[in-house]
Coordinates of C-alpha atoms and ligand atoms in Angstrom, one line a residue:
M80 CA -16.8 -40.3 -3.5
T81 CA -17.9 -37.0 -4.7
E82 CA -19.7 -36.7 -8.2
N83 CA -17.1 -33.9 -9.3
N84 CA -14.4 -36.0 -8.2
P85 CA -14.1 -39.5 -7.2
Q86 CA -10.9 -39.0 -5.5
V87 CA -10.1 -37.1 -2.2
Q88 CA -7.6 -34.7 -2.4
T89 CA -4.3 -35.9 -0.6
R90 CA -3.4 -31.7 1.1
Q91 CA 0.2 -32.4 -0.9
Q92 CA -2.1 -32.6 -4.3
I93 CA -3.7 -30.1 -2.9
H94 CA -1.3 -27.4 -2.3
A95 CA 0.9 -28.5 -5.9
A96 CA -2.7 -27.2 -7.8
V97 CA -3.1 -24.2 -5.5
A98 CA 0.9 -23.1 -5.7
S99 CA 0.5 -23.4 -9.6
V100 CA -2.5 -21.3 -9.4
L101 CA -1.7 -19.3 -7.5
A102 CA 1.1 -18.3 -9.0
A103 CA -0.2 -18.2 -12.4
Q104 CA -2.7 -15.3 -11.3
P105 CA -1.4 -11.7 -12.4
I106 CA -2.0 -9.4 -9.8
V107 CA -3.4 -6.0 -9.7
D108 CA -1.5 -4.4 -7.3
M109 CA -4.2 -1.8 -5.6
H110 CA -1.8 -0.1 -3.1
T111 CA 1.7 1.1 -4.1
H112 CA 4.0 4.1 -3.7
V113 CA 5.8 3.3 -7.0
Y114 CA 6.1 5.2 -10.2
P115 CA 7.1 5.5 -13.4
P116 CA 10.0 6.7 -15.2
T117 CA 7.9 9.7 -16.1
F118 CA 8.5 10.8 -12.9
G119 CA 11.9 10.7 -12.7
T120 CA 14.1 8.5 -10.5
P121 CA 17.7 9.6 -8.7
V122 CA 18.9 5.7 -9.3
A123 CA 22.1 6.0 -11.7
N124 CA 21.0 4.2 -15.1
A125 CA 21.6 3.6 -18.9
A126 CA 18.9 5.3 -19.8
G127 CA 19.8 9.1 -18.8
A128 CA 21.1 11.1 -16.2
P129 CA 19.7 10.6 -12.9
D130 CA 17.0 13.2 -10.7
P131 CA 17.8 13.9 -7.5
T132 CA 14.1 14.7 -6.4
G133 CA 13.0 12.3 -9.0
L134 CA 10.5 9.7 -7.4
M135 CA 11.2 6.1 -9.3
L136 CA 12.8 4.3 -6.4
W137 CA 14.3 1.1 -7.8
G138 CA 18.0 -0.7 -7.3
I139 CA 20.1 -1.6 -4.1
D140 CA 20.9 1.4 -2.7
E141 CA 17.0 2.3 -2.1
M142 CA 16.1 -1.2 -1.5
L143 CA 19.0 -1.3 1.7
T144 CA 17.4 3.0 2.6
Y145 CA 13.9 1.6 2.6
H146 CA 12.2 3.6 5.8
Y147 CA 11.8 0.0 7.6
L148 CA 15.5 -0.4 7.7
V149 CA 16.3 3.1 8.9
A150 CA 14.0 2.3 11.6
E151 CA 15.7 -1.7 12.0
V152 CA 19.7 0.6 11.7
F153 CA 18.7 2.6 14.7
R154 CA 17.6 0.1 17.2
V155 CA 21.2 -1.4 16.7
V156 CA 23.2 1.8 16.0
P157 CA 21.8 4.0 18.1
A158 CA 21.5 7.8 17.8
T159 CA 24.0 8.6 20.6
K160 CA 26.3 6.4 19.0
L161 CA 25.2 7.9 15.3
P162 CA 23.4 10.8 15.7
H163 CA 20.1 11.4 13.1
E164 CA 21.1 13.8 11.7
Q165 CA 24.2 12.7 11.3
F166 CA 22.7 10.0 8.8
W167 CA 20.6 11.7 7.3
K168 CA 23.6 14.2 5.6
M169 CA 25.7 10.8 4.9
S170 CA 25.2 9.6 0.9
K171 CA 22.7 7.1 0.0
S172 CA 25.3 4.6 -0.5
A173 CA 27.2 5.6 2.6
Q174 CA 23.6 5.2 4.6
A175 CA 22.9 1.3 2.4
D176 CA 26.8 0.4 3.5
H177 CA 25.7 1.2 7.2
I178 CA 22.3 -0.5 7.1
W179 CA 24.2 -3.4 4.9
K180 CA 26.9 -3.8 7.6
H181 CA 25.1 -3.6 10.8
L182 CA 22.0 -5.2 9.8
F183 CA 23.3 -7.6 7.1
V184 CA 26.6 -8.5 7.6
E185 CA 27.1 -8.4 11.5
R186 CA 23.5 -9.7 12.5
S187 CA 21.7 -12.5 10.2
P188 CA 19.3 -10.6 8.2
V189 CA 16.0 -12.1 9.5
S190 CA 13.6 -9.4 10.2
E191 CA 10.7 -9.6 7.0
A192 CA 12.3 -6.0 5.9
C193 CA 15.8 -7.6 5.1
R194 CA 14.9 -11.4 4.4
G195 CA 12.8 -9.2 1.8
V196 CA 15.6 -7.7 -0.1
L197 CA 17.7 -10.9 0.2
T198 CA 14.0 -12.4 -1.8
C199 CA 14.8 -9.6 -4.4
L200 CA 18.4 -10.0 -5.0
S201 CA 18.0 -13.8 -5.6
K202 CA 15.1 -13.7 -8.2
L203 CA 17.0 -11.2 -10.0
G204 CA 19.7 -13.0 -10.0
M205 CA 22.1 -11.3 -7.6
S206 CA 23.2 -14.3 -5.0
P207 CA 22.5 -12.7 -1.4
A208 CA 25.5 -15.5 -1.3
D209 CA 28.1 -12.8 -2.7
R210 CA 27.5 -10.3 0.1
S211 CA 28.8 -7.9 -2.7
L212 CA 27.1 -4.5 -2.7
A213 CA 29.7 -3.0 -5.0
S214 CA 28.9 -5.7 -8.3
W215 CA 24.6 -5.3 -7.6
R216 CA 25.6 -1.2 -7.6
A217 CA 27.5 -2.6 -10.8
W218 CA 24.7 -4.1 -11.6
T219 CA 21.7 -1.7 -11.2
A220 CA 23.4 1.3 -13.0
K221 CA 23.3 -0.7 -16.2
Q222 CA 19.9 -1.3 -15.9
R223 CA 17.5 1.0 -18.2
P224 CA 14.5 1.9 -15.2
S225 CA 11.3 1.2 -17.7
D226 CA 12.5 -2.6 -19.0
Y227 CA 13.3 -2.9 -15.4
I228 CA 9.8 -1.9 -14.3
D229 CA 8.9 -5.0 -16.9
K230 CA 11.4 -7.0 -15.4
V231 CA 10.3 -6.7 -11.9
M232 CA 6.3 -6.7 -13.0
Q233 CA 7.5 -10.1 -14.4
L234 CA 9.3 -11.5 -11.9
S235 CA 6.8 -10.3 -9.5
N236 CA 3.5 -11.4 -11.9
V237 CA 1.9 -8.3 -11.0
S238 CA -0.2 -7.1 -14.6
R239 CA -0.8 -3.5 -12.6
I240 CA 0.8 -1.2 -10.6
T241 CA -1.6 1.2 -8.6
M242 CA 0.0 4.5 -7.7
T243 CA -0.3 7.0 -4.1
N244 CA -0.5 10.1 -6.0
P245 CA -0.2 12.7 -2.8
V246 CA -1.5 16.5 -3.9
F247 CA -0.3 18.1 -1.3
D248 CA 3.2 16.9 -1.9
D249 CA 5.2 19.6 -4.1
N250 CA 7.2 17.9 -5.8
E251 CA 4.8 15.3 -7.1
R252 CA 2.3 17.7 -7.5
A253 CA 4.6 20.4 -9.8
R254 CA 4.9 17.3 -12.0
W255 CA 1.6 16.5 -13.1
L256 CA 1.1 20.3 -13.3
R257 CA 4.0 20.5 -15.6
D258 CA 3.5 17.4 -17.5
P259 CA -0.3 16.5 -17.9
Q260 CA 0.8 13.5 -19.5
V261 CA 2.8 12.1 -16.7
A262 CA 1.2 9.1 -15.6
N263 CA 0.5 7.8 -19.1
D264 CA 2.1 4.5 -18.5
P265 CA -0.3 1.8 -19.3
R266 CA 1.1 -0.3 -16.5
F267 CA 0.5 2.4 -13.7
S268 CA -3.2 3.9 -12.1
A269 CA -3.6 6.9 -10.0
V270 CA -4.6 7.6 -6.6
L271 CA -5.9 10.9 -5.9
R272 CA -4.2 10.6 -2.0
I273 CA -5.9 13.6 -0.1
D274 CA -4.6 13.4 3.6
P275 CA -4.1 17.3 5.0
I276 CA -8.1 17.6 3.3
L277 CA -9.2 15.4 6.4
R278 CA -6.3 15.8 8.6
D279 CA -5.5 19.1 8.2
F280 CA -8.3 21.1 6.9
P281 CA -7.2 24.9 8.1
N282 CA -4.0 24.5 6.7
A283 CA -4.9 22.0 3.3
S284 CA -7.6 25.3 2.9
A285 CA -4.7 27.7 2.6
K286 CA -2.9 25.9 0.4
L287 CA -6.1 25.9 -2.2
A288 CA -6.3 29.3 -1.8
S289 CA -3.1 29.7 -2.4
W290 CA -3.5 27.9 -5.6
G291 CA -6.6 29.4 -7.0
Y292 CA -9.4 28.0 -5.2
Q293 CA -11.3 30.2 -3.0
A294 CA -11.2 27.6 -0.1
S295 CA -11.0 29.2 3.6
P296 CA -10.4 27.7 7.2
E297 CA -14.6 29.0 7.6
L298 CA -16.4 25.6 6.3
S299 CA -18.9 27.9 4.4
Q300 CA -20.6 26.7 1.1
R301 CA -17.9 28.5 -1.0
T302 CA -15.2 26.7 0.8
I303 CA -17.2 23.6 0.7
D304 CA -18.0 23.6 -2.9
E305 CA -14.1 25.2 -4.0
T306 CA -12.6 22.4 -2.4
K307 CA -15.3 19.8 -3.9
R308 CA -14.3 21.8 -7.6
F309 CA -9.8 21.5 -6.2
L310 CA -10.4 17.6 -5.9
A311 CA -12.7 17.2 -9.3
D312 CA -9.7 19.0 -11.2
W313 CA -7.0 16.9 -9.6
I314 CA -9.6 13.7 -10.4
D315 CA -9.3 14.4 -14.1
R316 CA -6.0 15.2 -14.4
Q317 CA -5.1 12.3 -13.3
K318 CA -8.0 9.6 -14.1
A319 CA -7.8 8.7 -10.8
I320 CA -9.4 5.2 -9.9
Y321 CA -10.3 6.4 -6.0
L322 CA -9.5 8.6 -3.6
A323 CA -7.4 7.4 -0.4
V324 CA -6.5 8.6 2.9
S325 CA -4.8 7.3 6.1
L326 CA -6.1 8.4 9.2
P327 CA -4.6 8.6 12.6
P328 CA -6.0 5.7 15.3
D329 CA -8.0 8.5 17.2
W330 CA -10.6 8.8 14.1
R331 CA -13.8 8.8 15.0
Y332 CA -17.0 9.6 13.5
P333 CA -19.0 11.2 13.9
I334 CA -17.9 13.8 16.4
A335 CA -19.9 16.2 18.1
E336 CA -20.5 20.2 17.5
T337 CA -18.4 20.7 20.0
G338 CA -15.5 18.7 19.5
D339 CA -12.5 19.2 17.6
P340 CA -12.7 21.9 15.5
A341 CA -9.6 20.1 13.2
A342 CA -11.3 17.2 13.5
R343 CA -14.6 19.1 12.9
A344 CA -13.1 20.3 9.7
G345 CA -12.2 16.9 8.5
Q346 CA -15.6 15.4 9.4
V347 CA -17.1 18.1 7.3
M348 CA -14.9 17.6 4.2
L349 CA -16.0 13.6 4.2
E350 CA -19.6 14.2 4.6
K351 CA -19.6 17.0 2.2
V352 CA -17.2 17.0 -0.1
V353 CA -15.3 13.9 -0.4
L354 CA -17.8 10.9 0.0
P355 CA -20.9 12.9 -2.4
L356 CA -17.7 13.5 -5.1
C357 CA -16.6 10.2 -5.3
Q358 CA -20.6 8.6 -5.1
E359 CA -20.9 11.2 -8.0
R360 CA -17.9 10.4 -10.3
N361 CA -18.7 6.4 -8.9
L362 CA -15.0 6.5 -7.1
P363 CA -14.6 4.2 -4.2
F364 CA -13.2 5.9 -1.3
A365 CA -10.3 4.2 0.4
M366 CA -9.2 4.3 4.2
M367 CA -6.3 3.2 6.2
I368 CA -6.7 3.8 9.8
G369 CA -4.7 3.7 12.4
S370 CA -1.6 6.1 11.3
R371 CA 0.1 8.0 14.2
L372 CA 2.7 10.3 12.3
K373 CA 5.8 11.5 12.7
V374 CA 6.4 9.7 16.8
N375 CA 9.5 10.1 16.5
P376 CA 10.7 12.9 13.8
N377 CA 14.5 12.4 13.6
L378 CA 13.1 9.6 11.8
G379 CA 11.6 10.8 8.8
D380 CA 9.1 8.1 6.9
A381 CA 10.1 5.4 9.7
G382 CA 8.8 7.8 12.2
D383 CA 5.3 6.9 12.1
M384 CA 3.5 4.6 15.0
V385 CA 0.7 2.0 15.0
G386 CA -2.7 2.8 17.5
L387 CA -5.8 1.2 18.2
S388 CA -8.3 2.2 16.2
D389 CA -12.2 2.7 16.5
V390 CA -14.2 0.3 14.4
Q391 CA -17.4 1.0 15.6
S392 CA -16.9 4.3 14.1
L393 CA -16.4 3.1 10.5
T394 CA -19.3 1.1 10.6
N395 CA -21.3 4.6 11.8
L396 CA -19.6 6.2 8.5
L397 CA -20.3 3.1 6.3
R398 CA -24.6 3.0 7.3
A399 CA -24.4 6.8 6.8
F400 CA -23.0 6.8 3.6
P401 CA -24.7 3.6 2.1
G402 CA -24.2 5.0 -1.5
N403 CA -20.5 4.8 -1.2
R404 CA -18.0 2.4 -2.0
F405 CA -14.9 1.9 0.7
F406 CA -11.5 0.4 0.6
V407 CA -10.8 -0.1 4.5
T408 CA -7.6 -1.4 5.9
M409 CA -6.0 -1.3 9.7
L410 CA -3.0 -1.0 10.8
A411 CA -3.3 -2.2 14.6
R412 CA -3.7 -6.4 14.7
E413 CA -6.5 -5.8 17.4
N414 CA -8.7 -4.0 15.3
Q415 CA -8.5 -6.7 12.6
H416 CA -11.1 -9.2 14.1
E417 CA -13.5 -6.5 14.3
L418 CA -12.5 -5.2 11.0
A419 CA -13.6 -8.3 9.4
V420 CA -16.8 -8.9 11.4
A421 CA -18.2 -5.3 10.2
A422 CA -17.1 -6.0 6.6
R423 CA -20.0 -9.0 7.3
K424 CA -22.3 -6.1 8.2
F425 CA -22.0 -3.8 5.4
G426 CA -21.4 -5.1 1.3
N427 CA -20.0 -1.7 0.3
L428 CA -16.9 -2.5 2.8
M429 CA -14.1 -4.0 0.6
V430 CA -11.5 -5.0 3.5
F431 CA -8.1 -5.0 1.8
G432 CA -4.5 -5.6 2.5
C433 CA -1.7 -6.7 5.7
W434 CA -0.9 -3.2 6.0
W435 CA 3.0 -1.8 7.1
F436 CA 3.6 -3.0 10.3
V437 CA 0.9 -6.2 10.3
N438 CA 2.9 -7.1 6.4
N439 CA 4.6 -9.9 8.7
P440 CA 4.1 -13.6 7.8
S441 CA 2.9 -14.8 11.2
L442 CA 0.7 -11.8 11.1
I443 CA -0.4 -12.6 7.2
N444 CA -1.3 -16.0 7.9
E445 CA -3.5 -15.2 11.5
I446 CA -5.2 -12.3 9.8
T447 CA -5.6 -13.6 6.0
R448 CA -7.4 -16.8 8.0
M449 CA -9.4 -14.9 10.0
R450 CA -10.5 -13.3 7.2
M451 CA -11.4 -16.3 4.9
E452 CA -13.1 -18.2 7.7
L453 CA -15.3 -14.6 8.7
L454 CA -15.7 -14.0 4.1
G455 CA -15.2 -16.8 2.5
T456 CA -12.9 -15.0 -0.4
S457 CA -14.9 -11.7 -0.6
F458 CA -11.9 -9.8 0.3
I459 CA -8.9 -8.7 -1.1
P460 CA -5.2 -10.5 1.0
Q461 CA -2.7 -8.0 -0.1
H462 CA -1.2 -4.8 -1.1
S463 CA 2.0 -4.5 -1.4
D464 CA 2.6 -0.9 -0.6
A465 CA 5.8 -1.4 -2.7
R466 CA 7.9 2.2 -2.4
V467 CA 10.9 0.2 -3.7
L468 CA 9.5 -1.1 -7.3
D469 CA 12.0 -3.8 -6.2
Q470 CA 10.4 -4.8 -3.9
L471 CA 7.4 -6.2 -5.2
I472 CA 9.2 -9.3 -5.9
Y473 CA 9.5 -10.0 -2.3
K474 CA 6.4 -9.1 -0.9
W475 CA 3.7 -10.2 -3.4
D476 CA 6.6 -13.8 -2.8
H477 CA 5.8 -14.0 0.6
T478 CA 2.9 -13.7 0.1
R479 CA 1.8 -16.3 -1.5
T480 CA 3.8 -18.7 -0.2
I481 CA 1.5 -17.7 3.1
L482 CA -2.0 -17.8 0.6
A483 CA -1.0 -21.4 -0.5
E484 CA -0.6 -22.9 2.9
V485 CA -4.0 -20.8 3.7
L486 CA -5.5 -22.0 0.9
T487 CA -4.6 -25.6 1.0
D488 CA -5.9 -25.8 4.7
K489 CA -9.1 -24.5 3.6
Y490 CA -9.7 -26.5 0.6
A491 CA -8.8 -29.4 2.5
D492 CA -11.3 -28.9 5.4
I493 CA -13.6 -29.1 3.1
A494 CA -12.6 -31.8 1.1
A495 CA -12.7 -34.1 4.2
A496 CA -16.3 -32.9 4.1
G497 CA -16.2 -34.2 0.5
W498 CA -16.0 -31.2 -1.4
N499 CA -12.9 -31.1 -3.8
V500 CA -12.0 -27.7 -5.6
T501 CA -11.6 -28.3 -9.2
P502 CA -8.3 -27.0 -10.4
E503 CA -10.5 -24.3 -12.5
E504 CA -12.3 -23.8 -9.6
M505 CA -9.1 -22.3 -7.3
Q506 CA -8.2 -20.7 -10.1
R507 CA -11.9 -18.5 -10.0
D508 CA -11.3 -17.7 -6.4
V509 CA -7.7 -16.8 -6.6
R510 CA -8.6 -14.4 -9.6
H511 CA -11.1 -12.8 -7.0
L512 CA -8.6 -12.9 -4.8
L513 CA -5.8 -10.7 -5.9
A514 CA -7.6 -9.1 -8.9
G515 CA -11.2 -9.3 -9.6
N516 CA -12.8 -8.3 -5.9
F517 CA -10.8 -5.2 -6.6
E518 CA -11.6 -4.6 -9.9
A519 CA -15.2 -5.6 -9.5
H520 CA -15.6 -2.9 -6.6
L521 CA -13.9 -0.5 -8.3
K522 CA -16.9 -0.3 -10.6
G523 CA -19.1 -0.9 -8.3
Ligands
LIG241 O1 0.1 6.0 4.9 C1 0.7 5.0 3.7 O2 0.5 5.0 2.2 C2 1.8 4.3 4.1 O3 1.4 2.9 3.6 C3 3.0 5.1 4.8 O4 3.3 5.1 3.0 C4 4.2 3.8 4.8 O5 5.0 5.1 5.4 C5 4.4 2.9 4.5 O6 5.0 3.5 3.8 N1 4.2 1.7 4.8 O7 4.4 0.7 4.4
LIG242 ZN1 1.3 3.2 1.6

């Protein structure tokens, strides 16, 4: 008997309550590559002419040509049979037909990325059993992009979509400069993504110079001031809610004066430009660590790889910058335990997501349990990383299912010790995990 609930809850009762609370909790998705229609869409639709370089990706052909599935189809039909350049010359629908044939029809679609397409189709009301690309394409072409965003947000119960806005991407930058209101859509927040500043400052500084900022590869005070002015201009233009970077597994902090010059430049930019500016503007800095880019350049976006990173470097940075707030996710499964322990040592670190190659049920389950056992509810279990709008549906549906199992077990464990969690307390915990922890760490 407990004072707050006379009956010890059964696991089944707990699971039913947890699943209901999770389904009802609107999610603030803290990292996606999704865009509103104002950034253009290459997808044929009922609202207007497609924009071939548009950034808003959605619909069956974009789902099927997601770079995760490109990587997987080249395992089944290797480049010796279908050369990469021949694949890239195919139309989007021909690429989708190829992927559908080899990964869905001729082999069971059991990979997480394949299963995700099926979940999306099913939730959108198109039965995967039809196995009919033609009817799904016809349905897609009748949709209006902005209404489709509302539909997908309603199906996934995502209340806010956080974008990734790479300022060094020429297509995206041009769209911001052409129309400062381009992201003026209340469903979306912008994030200033600055990888070249930290990964390749010599080339980044040349770009800044061409854009009218007096920066150079030489790490002079003028270069530092002008790079800061560049970032401040873009924070204001985008109304960015945080700054973000993806770093390679061999990122280290600190590195010796005699270290690799490009890495040294990145360190100076981090210490003298990015983190001071984030603190001045009260903005968190998101570090996504462990991506080794273009290990197979022939695969395009699908050509990046994971590598083991160094958590001690992160703890060195956290200790050196106690006035900054950090969101961190790491790409290697083997880094997850040390990262969770680091979060126990530094309150300015908010661990988030099961990123990219660990965004699979078996690893989401393992990582989420480990984090909850070490951090309670003081972490952000997931971000979707959706590149195609529809993916919000599957990435969150699959995560909610796993989160329900994990929370049920943890609540059942404490119920066995006499602590029954009420539905109101479950709702409070789930709000922290799916929205509140992110919003609180944004504000500080
Ligand atoms: O750097 C990133 O934000 C990564 O998420 C990459 O975009 C990666 O290609 C990806 O889509 N992962 O899910
Ligand atoms: Zn991403």
